[in-house]
């Protein structure tokens, strides 16, 4: 019996990872797709008049087996892939897209949903069910349910082709990351701190190579760029990092980007929109490209001014070292780290021993306990990789779900950090609690040594755990709106807000303890760390905004024939500082081109930051970052509510009103131009 299709009897309904083999996936998908197709067709052909139960609730149940198989497969495709999984993913992506198109373009099925939407007020639905009906109807319309004939057929072709392109894009980036490593000799290692030398040794070992290596994992390459005094090595590493997806040959993504943008524009026009950004943003909080641009440009001016001032200071230091010429992108982090040591008396080597991975996991759990009454009990269960670990999550005696953490970089894992789930929360057929997964790419220490994080790594851990809490605390009836099933420019609020607690003295004093001695972080170091929270914000804000504005320009208007030339034109028009590059250059911009989740919507991190700055102020205004009343409102209206209401309604229910951009500028320490 295929373990993916049998009853899952592991604790808390976890997937039977110990029994699953790659060969099980293809037949499991075949069976699950066939079963889903039969159930959906039966709903469409049901002779009974449409009702919420026999149409919408039936659709909620129709793909449960397919969802289960897909969750496991795509979890592995991101976190622990191999050649066989990648080959199957290339085959599956267009098949799954075709299955979705066949569903949403089924005229009989849409007629039932359309009829329900027209008489929604007479159906006696509660608020959540009415919301789900609205969202189903909107999803079908936006997917082309009203199209006919050649237009319907063409949209099907576009959707399938985009799925294939997104898979190819992601696999090409991973191929470039796996293919490159910079071997370090003894003289290269001599200036590096012990923790970075150990991480480089582990990175080489993960690749089956002797010695030490720098790879393209952010948690390894960024510290190397900050610390290595060898300008030539820094340039080599930096150029490889930013060249992902542009190395020629089969892994080059530039043609994929051009075709993707053309197809997205065609898709939007078939659906009656002037461009893809107008189509995509219609359902987000921002609503229009103009609103997005206004937000981004309001922050661009003060951020660029700060970055230019910082660049002048860093270039002065470069020249003082006897190096003529301009400050280059591979110089910025190195001289900025020196400046931070001088101006804030802060050194990553001094901070890292207080930021052990185990301590930061405990800190994230502790905050969830103090805010929301959650507890985390370790589970000894088979998982998909030895590095992954699991906990049962409880609130009092109530089982809330399972949390899986998978934190270390490895060649089989795509870069970045994300939250996904192996099961969504719902209550339609009894209590079903979620299984949330956090995946990161932190540098792993050699066996027997504790893995240490940078402060940026620790923020990433808190960020992704904020997403996991959004999944784990969900408390709605329908899986369609559970957890993170919210507007894209709202989904980052729970994660970015959670980062704030890492920087509170209460959390750092309790958990930032020296990995060797157990001593708490000294008060003066804690104060220096907190005082430097906004250090180099000009750089951080500019590299992010550049990516967001390029993304918006790609999609707000006709698709560019040459995306790389269009990228260059946008950056030139902005007056991009010469020593800063986009956080995600187009050929490896996975948020935007590995799928369309963040296409036209990379701005959403900043949109959510406007809210997270204001939301944390709700706590600081009370004088207590763990105020019970504010935490209860936050749990009810944000972390537990899923997509049960429009995002602005949920935020206003929590805070009373929507915030302005001023809180964000203050949070980043930027002055209004």
PDB file of N, CA, C and O in Angstrom, residues 574-603:
ATOM      1  N   UNK A 574      15.862  55.880 -10.535  1.00  0.00           N
ATOM      2  CA  UNK A 574      15.813  56.073  -9.079  1.00  0.00           C
ATOM      3  C   UNK A 574      17.063  56.771  -8.556  1.00  0.00           C
ATOM      4  O   UNK A 574      17.048  57.300  -7.440  1.00  0.00           O
ATOM      5  N   UNK A 575      18.144  56.735  -9.322  1.00  0.00           N
ATOM      6  CA  UNK A 575      19.414  57.223  -8.806  1.00  0.00           C
ATOM      7  C   UNK A 575      19.993  56.251  -7.799  1.00  0.00           C
ATOM      8  O   UNK A 575      20.470  56.634  -6.735  1.00  0.00           O
ATOM      9  N   UNK A 576      19.985  54.965  -8.148  1.00  0.00           N
ATOM     10  CA  UNK A 576      20.466  53.911  -7.255  1.00  0.00           C
ATOM     11  C   UNK A 576      21.925  54.159  -6.885  1.00  0.00           C
ATOM     12  O   UNK A 576      22.774  54.335  -7.759  1.00  0.00           O
ATOM     13  N   UNK A 577      22.240  54.192  -5.600  1.00  0.00           N
ATOM     14  CA  UNK A 577      23.644  54.364  -5.206  1.00  0.00           C
ATOM     15  C   UNK A 577      24.528  53.287  -5.825  1.00  0.00           C
ATOM     16  O   UNK A 577      24.160  52.105  -5.860  1.00  0.00           O
ATOM     17  N   UNK A 578      25.677  53.678  -6.321  1.00  0.00           N
ATOM     18  CA  UNK A 578      26.514  52.777  -7.113  1.00  0.00           C
ATOM     19  C   UNK A 578      27.032  51.590  -6.306  1.00  0.00           C
ATOM     20  O   UNK A 578      27.291  50.523  -6.877  1.00  0.00           O
ATOM     21  N   UNK A 579      27.195  51.747  -4.999  1.00  0.00           N
ATOM     22  CA  UNK A 579      27.793  50.686  -4.181  1.00  0.00           C
ATOM     23  C   UNK A 579      26.753  49.769  -3.549  1.00  0.00           C
ATOM     24  O   UNK A 579      27.089  48.943  -2.701  1.00  0.00           O
ATOM     25  N   UNK A 580      25.482  49.899  -3.957  1.00  0.00           N
ATOM     26  CA  UNK A 580      24.421  49.030  -3.440  1.00  0.00           C
ATOM     27  C   UNK A 580      23.739  48.359  -4.628  1.00  0.00           C
ATOM     28  O   UNK A 580      23.477  49.002  -5.644  1.00  0.00           O
ATOM     29  N   UNK A 581      23.450  47.082  -4.505  1.00  0.00           N
ATOM     30  CA  UNK A 581      22.710  46.364  -5.539  1.00  0.00           C
ATOM     31  C   UNK A 581      21.349  45.960  -4.979  1.00  0.00           C
ATOM     32  O   UNK A 581      21.110  46.011  -3.774  1.00  0.00           O
ATOM     33  N   UNK A 582      20.451  45.571  -5.863  1.00  0.00           N
ATOM     34  CA  UNK A 582      19.150  45.069  -5.433  1.00  0.00           C
ATOM     35  C   UNK A 582      19.332  43.889  -4.476  1.00  0.00           C
ATOM     36  O   UNK A 582      20.236  43.076  -4.643  1.00  0.00           O
ATOM     37  N   UNK A 583      18.452  43.798  -3.491  1.00  0.00           N
ATOM     38  CA  UNK A 583      18.513  42.654  -2.580  1.00  0.00           C
ATOM     39  C   UNK A 583      18.323  41.348  -3.349  1.00  0.00           C
ATOM     40  O   UNK A 583      18.936  40.335  -3.029  1.00  0.00           O
ATOM     41  N   UNK A 584      17.460  41.371  -4.362  1.00  0.00           N
ATOM     42  CA  UNK A 584      17.229  40.191  -5.203  1.00  0.00           C
ATOM     43  C   UNK A 584      17.261  40.647  -6.659  1.00  0.00           C
ATOM     44  O   UNK A 584      16.271  41.177  -7.163  1.00  0.00           O
ATOM     45  N   UNK A 585      18.374  40.438  -7.345  1.00  0.00           N
ATOM     46  CA  UNK A 585      18.422  40.768  -8.772  1.00  0.00           C
ATOM     47  C   UNK A 585      17.455  39.853  -9.523  1.00  0.00           C
ATOM     48  O   UNK A 585      17.181  38.723  -9.112  1.00  0.00           O
ATOM     49  N   UNK A 586      16.968  40.358 -10.628  1.00  0.00           N
ATOM     50  CA  UNK A 586      15.887  39.688 -11.358  1.00  0.00           C
ATOM     51  C   UNK A 586      16.134  38.208 -11.635  1.00  0.00           C
ATOM     52  O   UNK A 586      15.243  37.382 -11.402  1.00  0.00           O
ATOM     53  N   UNK A 587      17.302  37.767 -12.115  1.00  0.00           N
ATOM     54  CA  UNK A 587      17.452  36.353 -12.498  1.00  0.00           C
ATOM     55  C   UNK A 587      17.442  35.364 -11.328  1.00  0.00           C
ATOM     56  O   UNK A 587      17.388  34.153 -11.558  1.00  0.00           O
ATOM     57  N   UNK A 588      17.534  35.866 -10.081  1.00  0.00           N
ATOM     58  CA  UNK A 588      17.360  34.958  -8.942  1.00  0.00           C
ATOM     59  C   UNK A 588      16.307  35.484  -7.959  1.00  0.00           C
ATOM     60  O   UNK A 588      16.296  35.117  -6.785  1.00  0.00           O
ATOM     61  N   UNK A 589      15.377  36.277  -8.461  1.00  0.00           N
ATOM     62  CA  UNK A 589      14.331  36.891  -7.629  1.00  0.00           C
ATOM     63  C   UNK A 589      13.193  35.863  -7.469  1.00  0.00           C
ATOM     64  O   UNK A 589      12.153  35.933  -8.108  1.00  0.00           O
ATOM     65  N   UNK A 590      13.403  34.904  -6.562  1.00  0.00           N
ATOM     66  CA  UNK A 590      12.479  33.777  -6.458  1.00  0.00           C
ATOM     67  C   UNK A 590      11.109  34.194  -5.934  1.00  0.00           C
ATOM     68  O   UNK A 590      10.092  33.577  -6.286  1.00  0.00           O
ATOM     69  N   UNK A 591      11.047  35.223  -5.089  1.00  0.00           N
ATOM     70  CA  UNK A 591       9.747  35.712  -4.638  1.00  0.00           C
ATOM     71  C   UNK A 591       8.815  36.000  -5.819  1.00  0.00           C
ATOM     72  O   UNK A 591       7.607  35.778  -5.742  1.00  0.00           O
ATOM     73  N   UNK A 592       9.388  36.507  -6.901  1.00  0.00           N
ATOM     74  CA  UNK A 592       8.595  37.024  -8.014  1.00  0.00           C
ATOM     75  C   UNK A 592       8.503  36.049  -9.176  1.00  0.00           C
ATOM     76  O   UNK A 592       7.477  36.001  -9.865  1.00  0.00           O
ATOM     77  N   UNK A 593       9.549  35.226  -9.389  1.00  0.00           N
ATOM     78  CA  UNK A 593       9.568  34.414 -10.608  1.00  0.00           C
ATOM     79  C   UNK A 593       9.549  32.905 -10.375  1.00  0.00           C
ATOM     80  O   UNK A 593       9.388  32.150 -11.333  1.00  0.00           O
ATOM     81  N   UNK A 594       9.686  32.431  -9.142  1.00  0.00           N
ATOM     82  CA  UNK A 594       9.538  30.997  -8.886  1.00  0.00           C
ATOM     83  C   UNK A 594       8.069  30.623  -8.752  1.00  0.00           C
ATOM     84  O   UNK A 594       7.730  29.466  -8.530  1.00  0.00           O
ATOM     85  N   UNK A 595       7.208  31.581  -8.889  1.00  0.00           N
ATOM     86  CA  UNK A 595       5.758  31.473  -8.792  1.00  0.00           C
ATOM     87  C   UNK A 595       5.268  32.905  -8.766  1.00  0.00           C
ATOM     88  O   UNK A 595       6.078  33.828  -8.791  1.00  0.00           O
ATOM     89  N   UNK A 596       3.959  33.120  -8.715  1.00  0.00           N
ATOM     90  CA  UNK A 596       3.530  34.525  -8.768  1.00  0.00           C
ATOM     91  C   UNK A 596       3.017  35.026  -7.415  1.00  0.00           C
ATOM     92  O   UNK A 596       2.336  36.034  -7.344  1.00  0.00           O
ATOM     93  N   UNK A 597       3.411  34.341  -6.317  1.00  0.00           N
ATOM     94  CA  UNK A 597       2.950  34.759  -4.994  1.00  0.00           C
ATOM     95  C   UNK A 597       3.259  36.208  -4.678  1.00  0.00           C
ATOM     96  O   UNK A 597       2.403  36.946  -4.184  1.00  0.00           O
ATOM     97  N   UNK A 598       4.502  36.627  -4.942  1.00  0.00           N
ATOM     98  CA  UNK A 598       4.904  38.001  -4.632  1.00  0.00           C
ATOM     99  C   UNK A 598       5.088  38.846  -5.887  1.00  0.00           C
ATOM    100  O   UNK A 598       5.635  39.941  -5.805  1.00  0.00           O
ATOM    101  N   UNK A 599       4.646  38.362  -7.038  1.00  0.00           N
ATOM    102  CA  UNK A 599       4.772  39.168  -8.254  1.00  0.00           C
ATOM    103  C   UNK A 599       3.895  40.408  -8.140  1.00  0.00           C
ATOM    104  O   UNK A 599       2.728  40.322  -7.747  1.00  0.00           O
ATOM    105  N   UNK A 600       4.462  41.552  -8.430  1.00  0.00           N
ATOM    106  CA  UNK A 600       3.822  42.864  -8.204  1.00  0.00           C
ATOM    107  C   UNK A 600       3.618  43.139  -6.725  1.00  0.00           C
ATOM    108  O   UNK A 600       3.015  44.149  -6.367  1.00  0.00           O
ATOM    109  N   UNK A 601       4.086  42.246  -5.852  1.00  0.00           N
ATOM    110  CA  UNK A 601       3.726  42.338  -4.433  1.00  0.00           C
ATOM    111  C   UNK A 601       4.919  42.212  -3.498  1.00  0.00           C
ATOM    112  O   UNK A 601       4.739  41.997  -2.302  1.00  0.00           O
ATOM    113  N   UNK A 602       6.141  42.374  -4.022  1.00  0.00           N
ATOM    114  CA  UNK A 602       7.281  42.344  -3.099  1.00  0.00           C
ATOM    115  C   UNK A 602       7.233  43.539  -2.149  1.00  0.00           C
ATOM    116  O   UNK A 602       7.818  43.510  -1.083  1.00  0.00           O
ATOM    117  N   UNK A 603       6.492  44.572  -2.544  1.00  0.00           N
ATOM    118  CA  UNK A 603       6.278  45.721  -1.663  1.00  0.00           C
ATOM    119  C   UNK A 603       5.627  45.324  -0.350  1.00  0.00           C
ATOM    120  O   UNK A 603       5.652  46.080   0.629  1.00  0.00           O
TER     121      UNK A 603
END
